Short mmCIF file of C-alpha atoms and ligand atoms in Angstrom, two decimals:
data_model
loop_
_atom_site.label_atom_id
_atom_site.label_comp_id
_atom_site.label_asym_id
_atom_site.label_seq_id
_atom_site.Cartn_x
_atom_site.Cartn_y
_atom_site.Cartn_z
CA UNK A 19 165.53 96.39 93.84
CA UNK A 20 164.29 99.28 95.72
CA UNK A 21 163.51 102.61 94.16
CA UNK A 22 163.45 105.39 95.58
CA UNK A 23 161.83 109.54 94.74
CA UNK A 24 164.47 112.12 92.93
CA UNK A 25 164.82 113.72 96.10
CA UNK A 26 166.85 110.91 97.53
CA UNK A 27 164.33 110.35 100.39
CA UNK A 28 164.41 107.37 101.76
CA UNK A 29 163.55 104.02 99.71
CA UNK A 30 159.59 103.83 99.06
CA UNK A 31 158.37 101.31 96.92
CA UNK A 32 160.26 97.92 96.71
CA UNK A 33 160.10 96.10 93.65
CA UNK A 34 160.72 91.95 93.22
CA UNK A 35 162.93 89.80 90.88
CA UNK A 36 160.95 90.22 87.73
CA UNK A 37 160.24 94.14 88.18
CA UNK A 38 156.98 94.15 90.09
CA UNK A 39 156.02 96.75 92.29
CA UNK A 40 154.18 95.35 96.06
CA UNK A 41 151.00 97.72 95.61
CA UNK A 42 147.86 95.82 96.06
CA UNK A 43 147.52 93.87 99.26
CA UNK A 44 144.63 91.56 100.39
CA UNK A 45 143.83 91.02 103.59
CA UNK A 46 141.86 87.91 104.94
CA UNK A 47 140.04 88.85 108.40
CA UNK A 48 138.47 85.71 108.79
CA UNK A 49 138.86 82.14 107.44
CA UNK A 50 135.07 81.26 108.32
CA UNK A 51 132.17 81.59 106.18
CA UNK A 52 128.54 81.45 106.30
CA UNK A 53 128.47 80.08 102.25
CA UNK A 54 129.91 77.16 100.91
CA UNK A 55 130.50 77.92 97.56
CA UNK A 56 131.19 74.64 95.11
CA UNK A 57 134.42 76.01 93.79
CA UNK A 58 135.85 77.43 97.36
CA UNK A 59 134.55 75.32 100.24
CA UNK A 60 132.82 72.06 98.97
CA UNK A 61 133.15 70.71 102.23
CA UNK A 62 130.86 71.35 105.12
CA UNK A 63 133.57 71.06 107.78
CA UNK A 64 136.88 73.07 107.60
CA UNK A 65 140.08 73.04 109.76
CA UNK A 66 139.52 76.34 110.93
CA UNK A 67 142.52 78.69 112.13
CA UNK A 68 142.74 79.09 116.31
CA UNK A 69 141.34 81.96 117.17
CA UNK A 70 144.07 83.32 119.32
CA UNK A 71 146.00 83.37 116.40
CA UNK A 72 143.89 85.80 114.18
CA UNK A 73 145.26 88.77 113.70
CA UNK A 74 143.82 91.39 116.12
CA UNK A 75 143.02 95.15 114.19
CA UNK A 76 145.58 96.93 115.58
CA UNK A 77 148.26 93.92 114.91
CA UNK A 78 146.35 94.45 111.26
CA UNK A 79 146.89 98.08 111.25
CA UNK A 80 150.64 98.14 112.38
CA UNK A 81 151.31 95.54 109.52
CA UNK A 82 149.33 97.60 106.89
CA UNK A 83 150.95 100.38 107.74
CA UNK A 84 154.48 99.06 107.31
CA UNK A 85 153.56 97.54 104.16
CA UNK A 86 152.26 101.32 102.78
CA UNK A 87 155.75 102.61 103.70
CA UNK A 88 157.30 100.38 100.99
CA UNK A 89 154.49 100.76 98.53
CA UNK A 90 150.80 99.53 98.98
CA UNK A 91 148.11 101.76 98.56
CA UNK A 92 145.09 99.97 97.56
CA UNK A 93 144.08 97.56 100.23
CA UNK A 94 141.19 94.79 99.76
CA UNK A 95 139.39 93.59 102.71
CA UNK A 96 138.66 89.73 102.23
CA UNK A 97 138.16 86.29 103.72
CA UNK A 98 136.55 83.76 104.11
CA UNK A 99 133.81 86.22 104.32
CA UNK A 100 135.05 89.52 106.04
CA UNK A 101 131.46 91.08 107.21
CA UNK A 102 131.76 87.68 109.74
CA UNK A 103 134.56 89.43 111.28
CA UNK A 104 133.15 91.54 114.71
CA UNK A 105 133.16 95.05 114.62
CA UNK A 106 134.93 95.01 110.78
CA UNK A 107 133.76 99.16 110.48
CA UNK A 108 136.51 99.67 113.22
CA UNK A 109 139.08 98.12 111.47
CA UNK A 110 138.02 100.22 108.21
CA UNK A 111 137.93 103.21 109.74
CA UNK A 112 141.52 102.60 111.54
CA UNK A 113 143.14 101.96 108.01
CA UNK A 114 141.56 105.09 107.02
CA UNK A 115 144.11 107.24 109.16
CA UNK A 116 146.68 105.93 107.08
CA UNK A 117 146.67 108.02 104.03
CA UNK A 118 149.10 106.46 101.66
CA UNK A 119 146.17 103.88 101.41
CA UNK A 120 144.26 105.38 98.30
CA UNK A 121 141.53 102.57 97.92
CA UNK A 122 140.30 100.32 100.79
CA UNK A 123 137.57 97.72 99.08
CA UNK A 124 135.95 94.82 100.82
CA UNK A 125 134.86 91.63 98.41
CA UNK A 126 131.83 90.29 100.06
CA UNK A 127 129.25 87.18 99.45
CA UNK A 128 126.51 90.18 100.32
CA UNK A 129 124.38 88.05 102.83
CA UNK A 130 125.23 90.74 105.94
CA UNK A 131 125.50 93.68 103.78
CA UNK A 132 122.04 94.54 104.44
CA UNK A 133 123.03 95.18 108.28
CA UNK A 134 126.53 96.76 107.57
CA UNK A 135 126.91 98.14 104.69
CA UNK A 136 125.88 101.76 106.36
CA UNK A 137 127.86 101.31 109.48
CA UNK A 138 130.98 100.24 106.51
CA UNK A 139 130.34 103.59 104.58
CA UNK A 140 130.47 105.62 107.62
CA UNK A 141 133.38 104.13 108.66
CA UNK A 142 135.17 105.26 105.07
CA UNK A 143 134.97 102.19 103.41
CA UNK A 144 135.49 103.49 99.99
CA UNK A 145 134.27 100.42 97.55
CA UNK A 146 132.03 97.22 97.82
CA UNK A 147 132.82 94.09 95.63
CA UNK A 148 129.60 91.61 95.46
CA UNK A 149 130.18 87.92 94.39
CA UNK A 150 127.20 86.72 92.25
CA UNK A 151 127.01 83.90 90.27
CA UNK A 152 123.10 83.16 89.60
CA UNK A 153 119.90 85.45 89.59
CA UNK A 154 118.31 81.79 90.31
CA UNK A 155 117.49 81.37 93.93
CA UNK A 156 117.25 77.66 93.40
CA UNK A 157 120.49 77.52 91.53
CA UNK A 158 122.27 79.59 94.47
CA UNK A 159 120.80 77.52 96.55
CA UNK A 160 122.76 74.44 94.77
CA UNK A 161 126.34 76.38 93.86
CA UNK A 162 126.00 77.43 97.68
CA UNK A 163 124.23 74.54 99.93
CA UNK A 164 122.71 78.17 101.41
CA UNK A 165 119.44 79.61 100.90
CA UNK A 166 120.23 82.69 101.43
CA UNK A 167 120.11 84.16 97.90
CA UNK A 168 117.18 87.40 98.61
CA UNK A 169 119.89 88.62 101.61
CA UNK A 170 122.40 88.81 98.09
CA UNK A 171 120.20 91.00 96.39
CA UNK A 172 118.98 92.83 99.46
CA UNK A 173 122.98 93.63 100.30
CA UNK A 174 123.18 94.98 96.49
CA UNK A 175 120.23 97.37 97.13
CA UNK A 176 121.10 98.35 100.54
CA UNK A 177 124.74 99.43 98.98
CA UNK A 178 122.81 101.08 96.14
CA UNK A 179 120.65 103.16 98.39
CA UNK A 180 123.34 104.43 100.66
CA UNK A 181 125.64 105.73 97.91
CA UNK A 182 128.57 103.38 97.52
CA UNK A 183 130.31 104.18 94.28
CA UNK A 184 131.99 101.87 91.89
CA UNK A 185 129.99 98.72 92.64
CA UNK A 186 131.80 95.94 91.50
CA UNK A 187 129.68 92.42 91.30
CA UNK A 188 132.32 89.43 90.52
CA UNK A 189 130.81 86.09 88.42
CA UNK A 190 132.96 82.59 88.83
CA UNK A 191 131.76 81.67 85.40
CA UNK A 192 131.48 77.85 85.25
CA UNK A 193 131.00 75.85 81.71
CA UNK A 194 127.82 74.13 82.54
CA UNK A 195 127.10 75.86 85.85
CA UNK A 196 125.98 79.34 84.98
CA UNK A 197 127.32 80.11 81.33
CA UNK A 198 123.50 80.51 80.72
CA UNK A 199 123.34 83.57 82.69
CA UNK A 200 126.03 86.20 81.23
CA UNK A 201 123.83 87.96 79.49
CA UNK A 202 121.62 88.10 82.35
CA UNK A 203 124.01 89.11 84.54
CA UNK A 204 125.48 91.97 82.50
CA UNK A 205 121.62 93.09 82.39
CA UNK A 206 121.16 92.67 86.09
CA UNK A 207 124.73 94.82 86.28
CA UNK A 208 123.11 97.73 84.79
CA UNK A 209 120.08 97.52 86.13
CA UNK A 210 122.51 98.12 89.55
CA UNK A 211 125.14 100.30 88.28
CA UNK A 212 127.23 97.47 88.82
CA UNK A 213 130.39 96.19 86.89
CA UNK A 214 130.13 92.86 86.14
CA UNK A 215 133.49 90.69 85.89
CA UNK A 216 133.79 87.21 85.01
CA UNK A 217 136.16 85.06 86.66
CA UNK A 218 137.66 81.98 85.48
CA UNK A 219 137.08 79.10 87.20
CA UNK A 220 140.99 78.41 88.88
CA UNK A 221 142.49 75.31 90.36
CA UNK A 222 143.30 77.11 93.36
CA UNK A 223 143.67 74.92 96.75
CA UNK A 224 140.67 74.09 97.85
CA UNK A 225 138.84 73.75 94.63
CA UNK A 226 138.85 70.30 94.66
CA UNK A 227 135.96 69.73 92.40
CA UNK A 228 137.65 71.45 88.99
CA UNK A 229 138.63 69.89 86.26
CA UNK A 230 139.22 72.02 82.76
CA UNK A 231 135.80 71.16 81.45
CA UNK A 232 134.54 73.28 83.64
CA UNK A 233 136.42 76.32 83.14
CA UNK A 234 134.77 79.00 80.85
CA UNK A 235 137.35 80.66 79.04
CA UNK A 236 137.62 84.11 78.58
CA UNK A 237 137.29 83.41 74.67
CA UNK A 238 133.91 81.50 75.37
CA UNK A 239 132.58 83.94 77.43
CA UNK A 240 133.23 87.15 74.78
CA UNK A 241 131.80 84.67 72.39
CA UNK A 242 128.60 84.15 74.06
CA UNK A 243 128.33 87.62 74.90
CA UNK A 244 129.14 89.14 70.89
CA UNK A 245 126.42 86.76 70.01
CA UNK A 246 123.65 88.77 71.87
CA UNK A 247 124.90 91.86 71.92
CA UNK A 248 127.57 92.53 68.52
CA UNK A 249 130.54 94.13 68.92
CA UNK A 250 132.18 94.10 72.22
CA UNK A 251 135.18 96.20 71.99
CA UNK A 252 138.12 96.01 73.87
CA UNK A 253 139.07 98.82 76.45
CA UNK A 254 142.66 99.67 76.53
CA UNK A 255 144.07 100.69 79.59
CA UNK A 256 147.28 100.87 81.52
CA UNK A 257 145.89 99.57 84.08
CA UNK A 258 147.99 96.34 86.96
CA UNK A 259 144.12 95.48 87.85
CA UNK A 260 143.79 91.68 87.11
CA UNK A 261 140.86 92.22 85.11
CA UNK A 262 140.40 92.61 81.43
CA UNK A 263 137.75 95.57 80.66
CA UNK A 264 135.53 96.10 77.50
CA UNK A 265 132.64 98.09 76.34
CA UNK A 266 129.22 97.19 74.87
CA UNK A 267 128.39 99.08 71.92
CA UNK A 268 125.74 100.77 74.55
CA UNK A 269 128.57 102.08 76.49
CA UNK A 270 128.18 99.47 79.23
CA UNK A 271 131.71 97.79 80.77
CA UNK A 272 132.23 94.62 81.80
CA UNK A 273 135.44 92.70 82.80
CA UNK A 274 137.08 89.47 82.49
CA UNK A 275 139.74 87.93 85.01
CA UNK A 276 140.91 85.37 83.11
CA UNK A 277 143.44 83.54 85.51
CA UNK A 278 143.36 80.31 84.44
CA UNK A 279 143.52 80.78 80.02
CA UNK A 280 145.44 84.38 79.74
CA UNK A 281 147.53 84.30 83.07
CA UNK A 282 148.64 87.81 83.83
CA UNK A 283 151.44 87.11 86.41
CA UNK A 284 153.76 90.00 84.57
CA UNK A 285 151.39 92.36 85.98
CA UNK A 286 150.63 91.31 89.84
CA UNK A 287 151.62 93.42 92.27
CA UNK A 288 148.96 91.81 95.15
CA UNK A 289 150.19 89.48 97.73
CA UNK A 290 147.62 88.16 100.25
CA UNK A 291 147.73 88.50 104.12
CA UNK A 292 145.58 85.42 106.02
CA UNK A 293 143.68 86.32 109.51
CA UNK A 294 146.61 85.01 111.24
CA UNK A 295 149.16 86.61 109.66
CA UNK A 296 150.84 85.11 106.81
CA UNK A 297 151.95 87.00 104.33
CA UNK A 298 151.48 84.71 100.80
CA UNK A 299 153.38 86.19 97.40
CA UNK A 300 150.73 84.56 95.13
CA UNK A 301 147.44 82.76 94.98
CA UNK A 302 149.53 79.36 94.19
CA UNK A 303 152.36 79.78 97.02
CA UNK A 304 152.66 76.95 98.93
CA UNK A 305 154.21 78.13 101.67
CA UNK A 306 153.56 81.69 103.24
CA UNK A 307 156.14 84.26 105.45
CA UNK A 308 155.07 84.33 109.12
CA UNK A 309 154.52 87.99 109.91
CA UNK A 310 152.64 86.98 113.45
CA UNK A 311 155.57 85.82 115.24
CA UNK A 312 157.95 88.23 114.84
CA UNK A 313 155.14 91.18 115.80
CA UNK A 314 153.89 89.12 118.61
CA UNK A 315 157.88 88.72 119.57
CA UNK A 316 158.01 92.80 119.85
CA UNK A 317 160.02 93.09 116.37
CA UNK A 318 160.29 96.81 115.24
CA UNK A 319 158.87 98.59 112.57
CA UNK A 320 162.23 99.02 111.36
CA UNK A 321 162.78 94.71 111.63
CA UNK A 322 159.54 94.01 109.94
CA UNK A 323 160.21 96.55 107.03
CA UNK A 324 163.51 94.87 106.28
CA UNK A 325 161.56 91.06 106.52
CA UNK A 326 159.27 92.67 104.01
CA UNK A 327 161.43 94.75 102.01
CA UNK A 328 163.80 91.58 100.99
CA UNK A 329 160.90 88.93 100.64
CA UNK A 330 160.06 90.80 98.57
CA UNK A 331 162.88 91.29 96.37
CA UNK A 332 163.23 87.95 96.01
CA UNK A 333 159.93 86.97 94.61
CA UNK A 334 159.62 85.40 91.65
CA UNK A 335 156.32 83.77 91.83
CA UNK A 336 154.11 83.55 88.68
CA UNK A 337 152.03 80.77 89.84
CA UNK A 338 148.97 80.63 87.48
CA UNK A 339 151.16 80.95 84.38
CA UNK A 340 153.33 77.75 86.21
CA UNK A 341 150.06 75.97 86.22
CA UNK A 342 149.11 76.82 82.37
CA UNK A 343 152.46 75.52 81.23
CA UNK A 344 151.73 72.49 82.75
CA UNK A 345 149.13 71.57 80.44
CA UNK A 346 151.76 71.47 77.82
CA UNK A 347 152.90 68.31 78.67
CA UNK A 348 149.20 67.20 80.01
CA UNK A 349 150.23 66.71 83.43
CA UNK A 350 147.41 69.74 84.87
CA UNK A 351 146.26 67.80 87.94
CA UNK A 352 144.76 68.57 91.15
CA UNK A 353 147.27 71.66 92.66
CA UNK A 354 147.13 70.06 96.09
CA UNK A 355 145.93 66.64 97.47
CA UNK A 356 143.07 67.13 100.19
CA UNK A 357 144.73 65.36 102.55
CA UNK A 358 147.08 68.05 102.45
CA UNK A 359 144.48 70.96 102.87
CA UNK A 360 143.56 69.00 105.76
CA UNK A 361 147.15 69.66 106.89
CA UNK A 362 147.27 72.83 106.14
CA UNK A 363 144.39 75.61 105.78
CA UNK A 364 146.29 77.82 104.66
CA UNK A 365 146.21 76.30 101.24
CA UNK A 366 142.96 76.69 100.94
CA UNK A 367 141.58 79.94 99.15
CA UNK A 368 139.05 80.74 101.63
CA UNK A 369 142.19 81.31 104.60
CA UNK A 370 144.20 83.45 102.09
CA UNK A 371 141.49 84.89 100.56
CA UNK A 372 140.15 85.75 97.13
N1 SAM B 14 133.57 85.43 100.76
C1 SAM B 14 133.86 86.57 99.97
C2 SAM B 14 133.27 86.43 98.59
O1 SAM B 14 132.92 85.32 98.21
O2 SAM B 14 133.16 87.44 97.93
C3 SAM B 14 135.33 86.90 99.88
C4 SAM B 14 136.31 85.76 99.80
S1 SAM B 14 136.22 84.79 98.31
C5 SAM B 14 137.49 83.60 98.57
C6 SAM B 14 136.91 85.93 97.13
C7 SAM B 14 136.63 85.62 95.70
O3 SAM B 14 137.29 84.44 95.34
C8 SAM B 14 135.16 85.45 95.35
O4 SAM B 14 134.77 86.37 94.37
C9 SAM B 14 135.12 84.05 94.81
O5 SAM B 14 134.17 83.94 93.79
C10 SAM B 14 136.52 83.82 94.33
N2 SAM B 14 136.87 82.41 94.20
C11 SAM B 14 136.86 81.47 95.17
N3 SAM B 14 137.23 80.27 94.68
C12 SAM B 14 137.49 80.46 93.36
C13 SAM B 14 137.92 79.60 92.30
N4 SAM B 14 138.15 78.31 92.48
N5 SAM B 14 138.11 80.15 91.08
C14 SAM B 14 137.87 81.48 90.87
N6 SAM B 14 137.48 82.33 91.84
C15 SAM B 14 137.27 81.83 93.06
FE1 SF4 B 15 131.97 81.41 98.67
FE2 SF4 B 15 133.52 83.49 99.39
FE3 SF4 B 15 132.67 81.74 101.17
FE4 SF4 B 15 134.49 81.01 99.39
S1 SF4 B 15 134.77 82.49 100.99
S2 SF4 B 15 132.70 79.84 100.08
S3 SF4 B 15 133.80 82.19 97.63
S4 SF4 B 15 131.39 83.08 99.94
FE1 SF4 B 16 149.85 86.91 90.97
FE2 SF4 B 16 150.29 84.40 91.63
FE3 SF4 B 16 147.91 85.16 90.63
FE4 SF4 B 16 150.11 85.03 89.08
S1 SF4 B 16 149.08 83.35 90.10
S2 SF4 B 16 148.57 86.68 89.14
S3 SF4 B 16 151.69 85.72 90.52
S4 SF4 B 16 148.81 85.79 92.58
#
């Protein structure tokens, strides 16, 4: 279905098979990164995508801008881990002449913000997104095989100190792992003017160490929280954002994406974008559209709306909430075989990104 404004312009938003709108897209500039996070990239050595078929930014840019024209407007810059990606302020500040695009974000492991994240604010990046899991160097050190933990922190102050609004810092909360740190976390938040949100752990491809154990629910995690701090009230908004918000009885917010207990596939409007152009419905799709061939083949704007415009219509992916039912009938293994990763990076979450 495609809607379109009451003064019969043309269509503008398109909207898929169980009435959700394409609004949020992700896009992955790079597959590499300079972390290897135990729930992302337990491996030292990757498949890595060619580079001559990464997307360049203006290949980026056309694409973006076709996808605004049916109804994106918040865009999140991701990887891998984007600030590897040369010159990424260029790209920023070409997406900024597009001005259906209302939010541009990048979600970053913070170890180059430190260098970029002026060069990123200049360039009109309008929000930062920090994953942090530990305040314990040695600990990051371990979730990580990096020891790069005081660059973290240094990329939080550096965004601090040049004026970066709505600082966002995004905890994989792991039973065992870190669910001794929430509370220290949500301290460390305000001590940043930083939102915390707690992530599920997900059996996404290339997480081939989880198992459920290891997932801290969103019910554990309000439960360890109420126990230090009372009441934790809910925070009702009408809101498509995956998290979950609430409010400390001291005002302060904190949020919980809880992808894997309380799947919220109703409400997604993202799709994800990989460095070399494919265009993937849902964190669980198998199988993603190829959007680099047909640009690299000269398609028009007008071809590539209509590829877009009817993929979309035709979506019906609700992947996480496929996954939940299948623990209903116990069968809630690994999502895809590493041999198969090896076959295919795109199934891993680190080429489609976050
Ligand atoms: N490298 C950047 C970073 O870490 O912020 C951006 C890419 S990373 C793939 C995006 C987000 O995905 C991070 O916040 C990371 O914690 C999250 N993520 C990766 N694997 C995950 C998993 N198995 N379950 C839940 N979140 C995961
Ligand atoms: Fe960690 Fe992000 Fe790198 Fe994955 S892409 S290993 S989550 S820093
Ligand atoms: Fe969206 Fe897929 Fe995640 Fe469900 S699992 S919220 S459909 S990306």
């Amino acid at each position: 279905m495609i809607t379109s404004n009451q003064q019969g312009e043309s269509p503008r938003m398109a909207v898929d098979t169980l009435g959700r709108p394409l609004r949020a897209l992700r896009v992955s500039v790079t597959d590499r990164c300079n972390l290897r996070c135990q729930y992302c990239m337990p491996e030292e050595e990757y498949v890595w995508l060619p580079r001559e078929t990464l997307l360049t930014f203006e290949e980026i840019v056309r694409l973006t801008n076709i996808f605004t024209s049916l109804g994106v407007d918040k865009v999140r810059i991701t990887g891998g881990e984007p600030l590897l990606r040369k010159d990424l302020p260029a790209l920023i500040s070409l997406l900024r002449q597009n001005s259906k695009i209302k939010d541009i974000a990048v979600t970053t492991n913070g170890i180059l913000l430190k260098e970029q994240a002026q060069s990123l604010y200049e360039a009109g990046l309008h929000r930062v997104t920090v994953s942090l899991d530990t305040l314990k160097a040695d600990r990051f050190k371990a979730l990580t095989k990096r020891n790069t933990f005081s660059q973290v922190l240094d990329g939080i102050d550096t965004v601090r100190a040049i004026g970066f609004q709505d600082l966002k810092l995004d905890t994989v909360a792991m039973q065992g792992i870190n669910d001794d740190e929430l509370i220290d976390l949500i301290e460390f938040g305000k001590d940043v003017d930083g939102e915390v949100r707690f992530i599920e752990y997900m059996d996404v491809g290339g997480a081939t160490d989880w198992s459920a154990d290891k997932v801290l629910s969103c019910e554990s995690i309000l439960q360890i929280l109420s126990q230090h701090y009372g009441l934790i009230e809910p925070i009702i908004e009408d809101s498509w954002a995956p998290a979950k918000r609430f409010r400390l009885s001291d005002g302060t917010r904190f949020g919980i994406i809880a992808s894997t207990t309380l799947p919220f596939c109703s409400t997604c409007d993202r799709s994800r974008l990989t460095a070399d152009g494919l265009w993937y419905l849902c964190l669980y799709a198998k199988t993603g559209i190829d959007l680099r061939q047909p640009l690299r083949d000269g398609a028009t704007e007008k071809e590539l709306r209509a590829l877009l415009e009817s993929t979309w219509q035709a979506r019906a992916d609700r992947g996480a909430e496929e996954r939940k039912e299948l623990e209903r009938v116990d069968t809630r293994g690994r999502f895809v075989e590493i041999e198969r990763l090896r076959q295919d990076p795109h199934l891993e979450m680190h080429a489609r990104g976050g």
